[in-house]
Short mmCIF file of C-alpha atoms in Angstrom, two decimals:
data_model
loop_
_atom_site.label_atom_id
_atom_site.label_comp_id
_atom_site.label_asym_id
_atom_site.label_seq_id
_atom_site.Cartn_x
_atom_site.Cartn_y
_atom_site.Cartn_z
CA MET A 1 0.00 0.00 0.00
CA GLU A 2 1.28 3.46 -0.86
CA ASN A 3 1.22 5.71 2.17
CA PRO A 4 -0.04 9.22 1.34
CA MET A 5 2.13 11.86 3.03
CA PHE A 6 1.71 15.53 3.72
CA CYS A 7 4.02 17.36 6.13
CA TYR A 8 4.76 21.08 6.30
CA GLN A 9 5.88 21.51 9.88
CA CYS A 10 9.44 22.74 9.20
CA GLU A 11 11.04 25.54 7.20
CA GLN A 12 12.69 23.27 4.61
CA THR A 13 9.39 21.68 3.49
CA ALA A 14 9.39 20.81 -0.21
CA GLY A 15 8.67 23.76 -2.49
CA GLY A 16 7.73 25.84 0.54
CA LYS A 17 4.37 24.03 0.48
CA GLY A 18 4.67 20.51 1.89
CA CYS A 19 6.53 17.20 1.59
CA THR A 20 4.38 14.63 -0.23
CA LYS A 21 6.77 11.93 -1.48
CA ILE A 22 9.47 11.85 1.21
CA GLY A 23 10.48 14.34 3.86
CA VAL A 24 13.35 16.68 3.00
CA CYS A 25 14.49 15.67 6.52
CA GLY A 26 14.66 12.01 5.41
CA LYS A 27 11.33 10.99 6.98
CA THR A 28 9.63 8.22 5.00
CA PRO A 29 5.92 8.36 4.09
CA GLU A 30 5.44 5.40 6.45
CA VAL A 31 6.91 7.26 9.44
CA ALA A 32 5.10 10.48 8.45
CA CYS A 33 1.75 8.66 8.47
CA LEU A 34 2.47 6.95 11.78
CA GLN A 35 3.37 10.35 13.27
CA ASP A 36 0.07 11.79 12.02
CA LEU A 37 -1.73 8.92 13.72
CA ILE A 38 0.20 9.46 16.96
CA VAL A 39 -0.85 13.13 17.06
CA TYR A 40 -4.42 12.01 16.26
CA GLN A 41 -4.29 9.62 19.22
CA LEU A 42 -2.84 12.32 21.48
CA LYS A 43 -5.78 14.53 20.56
CA GLY A 44 -8.17 11.70 21.49
CA ILE A 45 -6.40 11.23 24.82
CA SER A 46 -6.61 14.99 25.41
CA ILE A 47 -10.35 15.13 24.79
CA TYR A 48 -10.93 12.67 27.63
CA ALA A 49 -8.26 14.29 29.79
CA LYS A 50 -9.89 17.73 29.44
CA THR A 51 -13.23 16.26 30.50
CA LEU A 52 -11.54 15.02 33.68
CA ILE A 53 -9.60 18.27 34.20
CA ASP A 54 -12.87 20.20 33.96
CA LYS A 55 -14.11 18.03 36.85
CA GLY A 56 -11.10 19.01 38.92
CA GLU A 57 -9.05 15.85 38.42
CA ILE A 58 -5.25 15.82 38.05
CA ILE A 59 -3.99 13.68 35.17
CA ASP A 60 -1.42 11.01 36.07
CA LYS A 61 2.15 12.29 35.46
CA LYS A 62 2.99 9.09 33.56
CA ILE A 63 0.31 10.03 31.02
CA VAL A 64 1.66 13.62 30.83
CA GLU A 65 5.16 12.26 30.25
CA PHE A 66 3.88 9.92 27.54
CA VAL A 67 2.09 12.76 25.69
CA GLU A 68 5.15 15.00 26.05
CA ASN A 69 7.50 12.31 24.73
CA CYS A 70 5.19 11.52 21.80
CA LEU A 71 4.98 15.18 20.79
CA PHE A 72 8.78 15.40 21.00
CA THR A 73 9.18 12.18 18.99
CA THR A 74 7.21 13.73 16.10
CA LEU A 75 9.25 16.97 16.08
CA THR A 76 11.47 17.43 12.99
CA ASN A 77 14.69 15.37 12.83
CA VAL A 78 14.06 13.41 16.04
CA ASN A 79 12.87 9.87 15.33
CA PHE A 80 12.77 7.99 12.03
CA ASP A 81 12.21 4.44 13.33
CA ALA A 82 8.78 3.10 12.28
CA GLU A 83 8.73 0.32 14.90
CA VAL A 84 9.19 2.87 17.73
CA HIS A 85 6.12 4.70 16.44
CA VAL A 86 4.07 1.49 16.31
CA GLU A 87 4.90 0.76 19.95
CA LEU A 88 3.96 4.31 20.96
CA LEU A 89 0.65 3.91 19.14
CA LYS A 90 -0.13 0.70 21.00
CA GLU A 91 0.61 2.40 24.32
CA SER A 92 -1.51 5.39 23.32
CA GLN A 93 -4.54 3.14 22.85
CA GLN A 94 -4.14 1.66 26.34
CA ILE A 95 -3.93 5.16 27.84
CA LYS A 96 -6.92 6.33 25.82
CA GLU A 97 -9.05 3.39 26.96
CA GLY A 98 -8.12 4.02 30.59
CA LEU A 99 -9.13 7.69 30.38
CA ARG A 100 -12.26 6.79 28.41
CA LYS A 101 -13.51 4.63 31.27
CA LYS A 102 -12.96 7.46 33.74
CA ALA A 103 -14.49 10.15 31.53
CA LYS A 104 -17.35 7.87 30.42
CA TYR A 105 -17.65 7.13 26.73
CA SER A 106 -20.05 9.10 24.56
CA ASP A 107 -20.72 9.27 20.82
CA ASN A 108 -20.73 13.05 21.18
CA TYR A 109 -16.96 13.15 21.52
CA PRO A 110 -14.95 14.10 18.39
CA VAL A 111 -13.68 11.26 16.19
CA GLN A 112 -10.16 11.45 17.60
CA ALA A 113 -11.60 10.25 20.93
CA THR A 114 -13.96 7.56 19.60
CA TYR A 115 -11.41 6.06 17.18
CA ASN A 116 -9.84 2.75 18.26
CA LEU A 117 -6.39 1.78 17.06
CA SER A 118 -6.15 -1.13 14.62
CA ASN A 119 -4.04 -4.19 15.42
CA THR A 120 -1.42 -4.30 12.66
CA LYS A 121 0.97 -1.71 11.27
CA GLU A 122 -0.63 -2.10 7.83
CA GLU A 123 -4.07 -1.31 9.24
CA MET A 124 -2.65 1.61 11.26
CA LEU A 125 -1.19 3.06 8.06
CA GLU A 126 -4.57 2.75 6.36
CA ASP A 127 -6.23 4.47 9.34
CA ALA A 128 -3.59 7.20 9.28
CA LYS A 129 -5.19 8.71 6.16
CA LYS A 130 -7.99 10.15 8.32
CA ALA A 131 -5.35 11.65 10.65
CA GLY A 132 -3.69 13.57 7.80
CA ILE A 133 -3.50 17.35 8.07
CA MET A 134 -5.44 17.87 4.83
CA TYR A 135 -7.86 14.94 5.22
CA ASP A 136 -10.92 17.04 6.11
CA GLN A 137 -11.33 19.40 3.15
CA GLU A 138 -14.30 21.08 4.83
CA VAL A 139 -12.10 22.74 7.50
CA ASP A 140 -11.63 26.47 6.95
CA ALA A 141 -8.03 27.16 5.88
CA ASP A 142 -7.45 29.77 8.62
CA ILE A 143 -8.87 27.45 11.30
CA ARG A 144 -6.55 24.68 10.10
CA SER A 145 -3.62 27.12 10.09
CA LEU A 146 -4.17 28.11 13.72
CA ARG A 147 -4.79 24.52 14.81
CA GLN A 148 -1.50 23.44 13.25
CA THR A 149 0.32 26.42 14.79
CA ILE A 150 -0.92 25.31 18.22
CA VAL A 151 0.18 21.71 17.58
CA TYR A 152 3.63 22.81 16.40
CA GLY A 153 3.98 25.21 19.31
CA LEU A 154 3.16 22.31 21.65
CA LYS A 155 5.80 20.16 19.96
CA GLY A 156 8.35 22.87 20.75
CA VAL A 157 7.09 23.14 24.33
CA SER A 158 7.38 19.34 24.69
CA ALA A 159 11.08 19.41 23.81
CA TYR A 160 11.78 21.85 26.65
CA GLY A 161 9.38 20.10 29.01
CA HIS A 162 11.10 16.78 28.32
CA GLN A 163 14.53 18.21 29.20
CA ALA A 164 13.23 19.69 32.46
CA ARG A 165 11.38 16.51 33.43
CA ALA A 166 14.57 14.46 32.91
CA ILE A 167 16.09 16.39 35.82
CA LYS A 168 12.89 16.18 37.89
CA TYR A 169 11.41 19.62 37.16
CA ASN A 170 7.88 20.03 35.89
CA SER A 171 5.12 22.64 35.89
CA GLU A 172 1.48 21.78 36.55
CA GLN A 173 0.51 24.64 34.26
CA VAL A 174 2.51 23.20 31.35
CA ASP A 175 1.46 19.60 32.07
CA GLN A 176 -2.22 20.51 31.98
CA PHE A 177 -1.91 22.65 28.86
CA TYR A 178 -0.74 19.76 26.66
CA PHE A 179 -4.28 18.39 26.98
CA LEU A 180 -6.10 21.74 26.79
CA GLY A 181 -4.14 22.83 23.72
CA LEU A 182 -4.55 19.56 21.84
CA GLU A 183 -8.26 19.32 22.67
CA ALA A 184 -8.78 22.83 21.29
CA THR A 185 -7.56 21.63 17.87
CA THR A 186 -10.45 19.13 17.73
CA ASN A 187 -13.20 21.44 18.97
CA ASP A 188 -15.41 22.64 16.12
CA LYS A 189 -17.17 25.09 18.44
CA LEU A 190 -14.03 27.24 18.64
CA VAL A 191 -14.01 30.10 16.13
CA LEU A 192 -11.01 32.04 14.81
CA GLU A 193 -10.90 34.41 17.79
CA ASP A 194 -10.91 31.45 20.20
CA LEU A 195 -8.03 29.79 18.37
CA ILE A 196 -6.05 33.03 18.24
CA ARG A 197 -6.41 33.23 22.03
CA MET A 198 -5.31 29.60 22.34
CA THR A 199 -2.32 30.28 20.07
CA MET A 200 -1.24 33.17 22.32
CA ARG A 201 -1.84 30.94 25.33
CA THR A 202 0.55 28.43 23.75
CA GLY A 203 3.09 31.27 23.68
CA GLU A 204 2.51 31.96 27.37
CA ILE A 205 3.07 28.27 28.14
CA SER A 206 6.26 28.39 26.07
CA VAL A 207 7.52 31.23 28.29
CA GLU A 208 6.63 29.17 31.38
CA VAL A 209 8.38 26.00 30.17
CA MET A 210 11.51 27.96 29.22
CA ARG A 211 11.46 29.62 32.65
CA LEU A 212 11.17 26.17 34.21
CA LEU A 213 14.04 24.74 32.17
CA ASP A 214 16.21 27.78 32.98
CA GLU A 215 15.50 27.26 36.69
CA ALA A 216 16.33 23.55 36.39
CA ASN A 217 19.58 24.05 34.48
CA THR A 218 20.85 26.96 36.58
CA THR A 219 20.00 25.19 39.84
CA ILE A 220 21.64 21.87 38.92
CA TYR A 221 24.55 23.07 36.75
CA GLU A 222 24.75 26.64 38.20
CA ASN A 223 24.44 29.88 36.23
CA PRO A 224 26.57 30.02 33.06
CA THR A 225 29.65 32.22 33.17
CA PRO A 226 31.78 33.42 30.23
CA HIS A 227 34.10 30.69 28.96
CA MET A 228 36.48 30.34 26.02
CA VAL A 229 35.75 27.20 23.98
CA ASN A 230 38.27 25.59 21.65
CA VAL A 231 36.67 24.82 18.28
CA LYS A 232 39.59 22.73 17.02
CA VAL A 233 40.33 19.07 17.82
CA LYS A 234 42.79 17.46 20.22
CA LYS A 235 44.72 14.22 19.91
CA GLY A 236 43.12 11.10 21.33
CA PRO A 237 39.88 9.08 21.55
CA PHE A 238 36.70 11.15 21.66
CA ILE A 239 32.93 11.29 21.85
CA ILE A 240 30.91 14.12 20.27
CA VAL A 241 27.70 14.98 22.12
CA SER A 242 24.99 16.64 20.04
CA GLY A 243 21.53 17.95 20.86
CA HIS A 244 20.43 19.91 23.93
CA ASP A 245 20.22 17.56 26.93
CA LEU A 246 22.71 18.70 29.59
CA ASN A 247 21.75 15.77 31.82
CA ASP A 248 22.95 13.25 29.23
CA LEU A 249 26.19 15.20 28.81
CA GLN A 250 26.78 15.26 32.57
CA MET A 251 26.22 11.49 32.87
CA LEU A 252 28.66 10.85 30.02
CA LEU A 253 31.27 13.21 31.50
CA GLU A 254 31.09 11.37 34.82
CA GLN A 255 31.35 7.94 33.19
CA THR A 256 34.34 8.94 31.02
CA LYS A 257 36.33 10.55 33.83
CA GLY A 258 39.93 9.26 33.87
CA LYS A 259 39.44 7.07 30.78
CA GLY A 260 41.49 9.21 28.39
CA ILE A 261 38.47 10.17 26.26
CA ASN A 262 37.95 13.74 25.08
CA ILE A 263 34.38 15.00 25.04
CA TYR A 264 33.30 17.57 22.44
CA THR A 265 29.99 19.36 22.22
CA HIS A 266 28.26 19.75 18.86
CA GLY A 267 25.47 21.95 17.56
CA GLU A 268 23.21 23.34 20.28
CA MET A 269 25.24 21.65 23.00
CA ILE A 270 28.00 24.30 22.82
CA PRO A 271 26.45 26.47 25.61
CA ALA A 272 27.18 23.57 28.00
CA HIS A 273 30.71 24.97 28.30
CA GLY A 274 29.35 27.94 30.25
CA TYR A 275 27.85 25.91 33.11
CA PRO A 276 30.24 25.53 36.11
CA GLU A 277 29.11 21.98 36.94
CA LEU A 278 29.88 20.85 33.39
CA LYS A 279 32.98 22.84 32.49
CA LYS A 280 34.74 21.66 35.67
CA HIS A 281 35.38 18.38 33.80
CA GLU A 282 38.79 18.80 32.18
CA HIS A 283 38.03 16.27 29.45
CA LEU A 284 35.22 18.51 28.12
CA VAL A 285 37.80 19.86 25.71
CA GLY A 286 35.91 21.83 23.08
CA ASN A 287 33.23 22.02 20.38
CA PHE A 288 33.29 20.05 17.16
CA GLY A 289 31.95 21.30 13.85
CA GLY A 290 29.10 23.63 13.07
CA ALA A 291 25.33 23.51 12.94
CA TRP A 292 23.24 20.34 12.62
CA GLN A 293 22.83 20.38 8.83
CA ASP A 294 26.59 19.86 8.28
CA GLN A 295 26.73 16.63 10.32
CA GLN A 296 26.77 14.14 7.43
CA LYS A 297 29.87 15.79 5.98
CA GLU A 298 31.52 16.48 9.35
CA PHE A 299 30.88 13.00 10.81
CA ASP A 300 31.93 11.20 7.61
CA ASN A 301 34.35 8.37 8.51
CA ILE A 302 35.13 10.03 11.85
CA PRO A 303 37.57 8.11 14.15
CA GLY A 304 35.33 8.52 17.20
CA CYS A 305 31.73 8.28 18.40
CA ILE A 306 28.69 10.55 18.33
CA LEU A 307 25.84 10.65 20.86
CA MET A 308 22.58 12.26 19.72
CA THR A 309 20.59 13.38 22.78
CA THR A 310 17.75 15.31 21.08
CA ASN A 311 17.15 16.62 17.57
CA CYS A 312 18.63 17.24 15.03
CA LEU A 313 19.48 13.82 13.58
CA MET A 314 20.04 13.34 9.85
CA LYS A 315 20.28 10.02 8.00
CA PRO A 316 23.62 8.55 9.13
CA ARG A 317 26.04 7.71 6.34
CA PRO A 318 27.43 4.13 6.19
CA SER A 319 30.87 5.53 7.09
CA TYR A 320 29.76 6.35 10.64
CA LYS A 321 26.59 4.30 11.12
CA ASP A 322 28.46 1.92 13.46
CA ARG A 323 29.64 4.75 15.73
CA ILE A 324 26.60 7.00 16.15
CA PHE A 325 24.37 6.31 19.15
CA THR A 326 20.99 7.76 20.07
CA THR A 327 19.18 8.13 23.37
CA SER A 328 15.99 9.62 24.81
CA VAL A 329 13.31 9.92 22.08
CA VAL A 330 15.86 10.06 19.24
CA GLY A 331 16.03 7.14 16.84
CA TRP A 332 16.87 5.74 13.41
CA ASP A 333 16.34 2.10 12.55
CA ALA A 334 19.45 -0.09 13.02
CA ILE A 335 21.24 2.63 15.03
CA LYS A 336 22.36 1.70 18.55
CA TYR A 337 20.15 3.15 21.27
CA VAL A 338 21.13 3.91 24.88
CA PRO A 339 18.11 3.41 27.19
CA LYS A 340 17.62 4.69 30.73
CA ASN A 341 16.76 2.59 33.77
CA LYS A 342 13.85 3.28 36.11
CA ASP A 343 15.97 5.87 37.97
CA GLY A 344 16.88 7.74 34.77
CA TYR A 345 20.47 6.44 34.71
CA LYS A 346 22.08 5.61 31.35
CA ASP A 347 24.98 3.20 30.93
CA PHE A 348 27.33 4.55 28.25
CA THR A 349 29.81 1.65 28.43
CA GLU A 350 29.29 0.58 24.81
CA ILE A 351 29.91 4.02 23.32
CA ILE A 352 32.94 4.49 25.62
CA ASN A 353 34.47 1.18 24.51
CA LYS A 354 33.79 1.97 20.86
CA ALA A 355 35.50 5.38 21.18
CA LEU A 356 38.58 3.76 22.74
CA GLU A 357 38.63 1.12 19.99
CA LEU A 358 38.47 3.74 17.22
CA GLY A 359 41.46 5.59 18.67
CA GLY A 360 40.46 9.14 17.85
CA PHE A 361 42.37 12.01 16.27
CA GLU A 362 46.09 11.52 15.67
CA LYS A 363 47.24 15.05 16.53
CA ASP A 364 46.19 18.38 18.00
CA GLU A 365 44.98 21.15 15.70
CA GLU A 366 46.07 24.70 16.38
CA LYS A 367 43.69 26.10 19.01
CA HIS A 368 40.95 28.58 18.03
CA GLU A 369 38.69 29.76 20.86
CA ILE A 370 35.31 31.48 20.93
CA LEU A 371 33.43 32.95 23.88
CA VAL A 372 30.19 31.49 25.28
CA GLY A 373 28.35 31.69 28.59
CA PHE A 374 26.41 34.95 28.57
CA GLY A 375 23.16 33.79 30.17
CA HIS A 376 20.93 36.37 31.80
CA LYS A 377 22.84 36.39 35.10
CA ALA A 378 26.25 36.86 33.46
CA THR A 379 24.97 39.53 31.06
CA LEU A 380 23.00 41.43 33.69
CA SER A 381 26.02 41.50 35.99
CA HIS A 382 27.17 44.17 33.52
CA ALA A 383 23.79 45.96 33.52
CA ASN A 384 25.14 49.20 35.05
CA GLU A 385 27.94 49.40 32.49
CA ILE A 386 25.54 48.62 29.63
CA VAL A 387 23.01 51.24 30.76
CA GLY A 388 25.78 53.80 31.28
CA ALA A 389 27.27 53.07 27.84
CA VAL A 390 23.85 53.50 26.19
CA LYS A 391 23.23 56.79 27.99
CA ASP A 392 26.71 58.01 27.03
CA GLY A 393 26.08 57.08 23.40
CA LYS A 394 28.82 54.43 23.32
CA ILE A 395 26.32 51.63 22.63
CA LYS A 396 23.71 52.66 20.06
CA HIS A 397 21.65 49.52 19.47
CA PHE A 398 21.21 45.85 20.37
CA PHE A 399 20.53 43.16 17.79
CA LEU A 400 19.25 39.74 18.79
CA ILE A 401 20.25 37.57 15.82
CA GLY A 402 19.43 33.94 16.51
CA GLY A 403 17.25 30.91 16.06
CA CYS A 404 17.57 27.68 14.11
CA ASP A 405 20.00 27.14 11.28
CA GLY A 406 19.17 25.10 8.20
CA ALA A 407 20.36 24.04 4.77
CA ARG A 408 18.11 26.19 2.57
CA SER A 409 19.85 28.84 0.48
CA GLY A 410 19.34 32.37 1.73
CA ARG A 411 20.61 31.78 5.26
CA ASN A 412 23.81 33.70 4.46
CA TYR A 413 21.53 36.67 5.17
CA TYR A 414 22.26 36.17 8.88
CA THR A 415 26.04 36.10 8.37
CA ASP A 416 25.92 39.21 6.21
CA PHE A 417 23.61 41.02 8.63
CA ALA A 418 25.90 40.29 11.61
CA LYS A 419 28.94 41.52 9.67
CA MET A 420 27.13 44.77 8.78
CA VAL A 421 26.08 45.61 12.34
CA PRO A 422 27.85 48.90 13.24
CA GLN A 423 30.78 48.79 15.66
CA ASP A 424 28.87 50.72 18.34
CA CYS A 425 26.21 47.97 18.61
CA ILE A 426 25.99 44.70 20.54
CA ILE A 427 24.84 41.40 19.02
CA LEU A 428 23.04 38.91 21.25
CA THR A 429 22.73 35.41 19.82
CA LEU A 430 21.25 32.02 20.70
CA ALA A 431 20.46 28.60 19.23
CA CYS A 432 22.33 27.04 16.30
CA GLY A 433 21.70 29.99 13.97
CA LYS A 434 24.77 31.56 15.59
CA TYR A 435 27.03 29.12 13.71
CA ARG A 436 26.56 31.42 10.73
CA PHE A 437 28.86 33.95 12.43
CA ASN A 438 30.00 32.86 15.91
CA LYS A 439 33.58 32.11 14.85
CA LEU A 440 34.12 35.65 13.51
CA ASN A 441 35.92 38.25 15.60
CA PHE A 442 33.53 41.08 16.46
CA GLY A 443 35.80 42.78 18.97
CA GLU A 444 34.52 44.90 21.86
CA VAL A 445 32.41 47.98 22.51
CA ALA A 446 32.43 49.95 25.79
CA GLY A 447 34.63 47.23 27.34
CA LEU A 448 32.17 44.43 26.51
CA PRO A 449 32.33 41.73 23.81
CA ARG A 450 30.20 42.83 20.85
CA LEU A 451 28.94 39.25 20.42
CA LEU A 452 27.22 37.77 23.48
CA ASP A 453 26.25 34.09 23.18
CA ILE A 454 23.17 33.66 25.41
CA GLY A 455 22.81 29.90 24.90
CA GLN A 456 20.45 27.32 23.41
CA CYS A 457 17.10 27.92 21.70
CA ASN A 458 15.30 27.64 25.06
CA ASP A 459 17.48 30.50 26.28
CA ALA A 460 15.15 32.83 24.43
CA TYR A 461 14.01 33.12 28.05
CA SER A 462 17.43 34.59 28.92
CA ALA A 463 17.04 37.11 26.11
CA VAL A 464 13.64 38.13 27.49
CA LYS A 465 15.05 38.50 31.01
CA ILE A 466 17.91 40.66 29.71
CA ALA A 467 15.58 42.81 27.61
CA THR A 468 13.06 43.20 30.44
CA ALA A 469 15.76 44.22 32.93
CA LEU A 470 17.17 46.80 30.50
CA ALA A 471 13.68 48.11 29.77
CA ASP A 472 13.12 48.59 33.53
CA ALA A 473 16.44 50.44 33.80
CA PHE A 474 15.38 52.84 31.03
CA ASP A 475 11.83 53.14 32.41
CA THR A 476 10.25 51.79 29.23
CA ASP A 477 9.00 48.45 27.87
CA VAL A 478 10.87 46.03 25.62
CA ASN A 479 9.39 47.64 22.50
CA GLY A 480 10.82 50.98 23.66
CA LEU A 481 14.40 49.67 23.77
CA PRO A 482 17.01 50.23 21.04
CA LEU A 483 16.62 46.50 20.26
CA SER A 484 15.90 44.67 17.02
CA ILE A 485 15.10 40.94 16.84
CA ILE A 486 16.18 39.05 13.73
CA LEU A 487 14.93 35.46 13.97
CA SER A 488 15.71 32.44 11.83
CA TRP A 489 13.33 29.52 12.17
CA TYR A 490 13.58 25.89 11.13
CA GLU A 491 11.50 23.58 13.32
CA GLN A 492 8.86 23.58 16.03
CA LYS A 493 10.98 24.80 18.95
CA ALA A 494 11.40 28.00 16.97
CA VAL A 495 7.59 28.16 16.62
CA ALA A 496 7.31 27.91 20.42
CA ASP A 497 9.98 30.62 20.82
CA LEU A 498 8.22 32.95 18.39
CA LEU A 499 4.84 32.45 20.08
CA ALA A 500 6.54 33.13 23.42
CA LEU A 501 7.84 36.49 22.19
CA LEU A 502 4.46 37.41 20.69
CA SER A 503 2.64 36.47 23.90
CA LEU A 504 4.87 38.98 25.69
CA GLY A 505 3.73 41.68 23.28
CA ILE A 506 7.10 42.04 21.53
CA LYS A 507 6.68 43.73 18.16
CA GLY A 508 8.66 44.32 14.98
CA ILE A 509 10.35 40.90 14.77
CA PHE A 510 12.10 40.14 11.45
CA LEU A 511 11.41 36.50 10.51
CA GLY A 512 13.09 34.31 7.90
CA PRO A 513 14.50 32.87 5.77
CA THR A 514 10.97 32.03 4.57
CA LEU A 515 7.60 32.21 6.26
CA PRO A 516 5.95 29.02 7.60
CA ALA A 517 3.92 27.12 4.99
CA PHE A 518 1.22 26.45 7.60
CA ILE A 519 0.52 30.17 8.07
CA THR A 520 -2.27 31.31 5.72
CA PRO A 521 -2.32 34.83 4.24
CA ASN A 522 -5.13 35.86 6.63
CA VAL A 523 -3.29 34.59 9.71
CA LEU A 524 -0.10 36.27 8.50
CA GLN A 525 -2.00 39.53 8.05
CA TYR A 526 -3.26 39.25 11.63
CA LEU A 527 0.34 38.80 12.85
CA VAL A 528 1.52 41.73 10.76
CA ASP A 529 -1.31 43.99 11.94
CA THR A 530 -1.05 42.99 15.60
CA PHE A 531 2.69 42.39 16.08
CA ASP A 532 4.31 44.11 13.09
CA ILE A 533 6.00 40.84 12.08
CA ARG A 534 8.21 41.41 9.05
CA PRO A 535 9.55 38.86 6.57
CA ILE A 536 13.29 39.48 6.07
CA SER A 537 14.32 41.25 2.86
CA THR A 538 18.02 42.10 2.38
CA PRO A 539 20.53 42.63 5.21
CA GLU A 540 21.19 46.17 3.98
CA ASP A 541 17.54 47.22 3.87
CA ASP A 542 16.57 45.52 7.13
CA LEU A 543 19.55 47.03 8.96
CA LYS A 544 18.57 50.49 7.68
CA THR A 545 15.00 49.90 8.89
CA CYS A 546 16.25 48.95 12.37
CA LEU A 547 18.55 51.95 12.65
CA ARG A 548 15.94 54.30 11.18
CA GLN A 549 13.56 53.26 13.95
CA LEU A 550 16.30 54.20 16.38
CA THR A 551 16.54 57.76 15.08
CA ASN A 552 12.76 58.10 15.07
#
């Protein structure tokens, strides 16, 4: 049976419209359909859960964790293993039936709730047609657009929620909203205005989950402090750790202590070097490579191992398929997976032994260091100097240039923009979009580095804290600051970040390299009218617009 596919959740979607034959990410139609059915099942679970929540009941945390992990599993570049999805579907049916008994079954519930999972994968794939985004042609395009925006925002929230939960932090507000948000996407009584409110509420929840994750990370690993990171390699066996999960990195660092193995961060893991409880390990020696989309070339025939802790995983080449390991919700069929035990502990013995066997790099490269570690505490420790420099005219403007990187042409915009920023301005950056320019030398202004690396994508919360504190110091709001936000988006965490900023009332954001395919012209017009969202044009013109606003 041919599996019909339609996916437009990420920025690289085919033709800017949707992937219909195979995902540009490498996702097969089979996996795409199973992911549609998982989301369909999660909506059914949420319908029953909301009924119980409305009666004042608290949903079991194991069910919350399951929904969170499923949402994360279906995020772009996370899991490509069809059998994992089948097992999740089977578990989803058990959970649904348990909630159905409590909520009391009724034919009045939407179809996502009344549907019962079929027994075989072939039957599931046939059923998945009705779970497809475009299956119901009667749905108004703007309603569908907002429903999908909520779902994708929740996928982003789930990634952050998952990381926090792994280190025993969770928020009742976030946990409950997974069900409320998903149920809203099935409720035909909700009109456009209702869904706009729910979309903004998704943004508020994104702020809350990022606040939670920031609290978790800074409590357990302490607040980041500025740190020079070597971006060249050292002689000896090594393991590259990619993704975002600091807990996985810490466990690996502890298990490799004294074994003669160098640990490198990769991609969005580079901010780990700023955390005192992580950088105290001497064998955390540096960062390897660039952003996620270069991994196939950079990992090709590498004499060491790679551990993928979260997204972004690309199809492993045969030259390193035997030395890449996944953990958490990440997966690719026939790739070795590191599970956790009931206490959350992971045994990395196999990857450690493989790294020692491979032998590693034969010699040191000449060192090249870049500066990381400017979380909100580190940056705001210089608040008086920053405010004084602005008042004295030494610092004219702040540019937040960050977000996800990707392979699509046009992303050199962000490199060119950063290079054009005047010398009397500061650049704040976060997420993997910074790899477009973070190895360039921007020098200093008013005694401060001109490029301040705030951290991972979830550290959009740090950017908000910095901006809010500066706004208070100048007795204005964030929109009154000499601050421009230039965002690059790729996947659903960026959707959550954008909704977070909008929910805080932040206006005038430049968004690129293209606009989301799931945003209809009417929804885009609403965002333009309400939040002054601007598609990027050219670096020269957009920079002039930002600086013109400053003089006005």
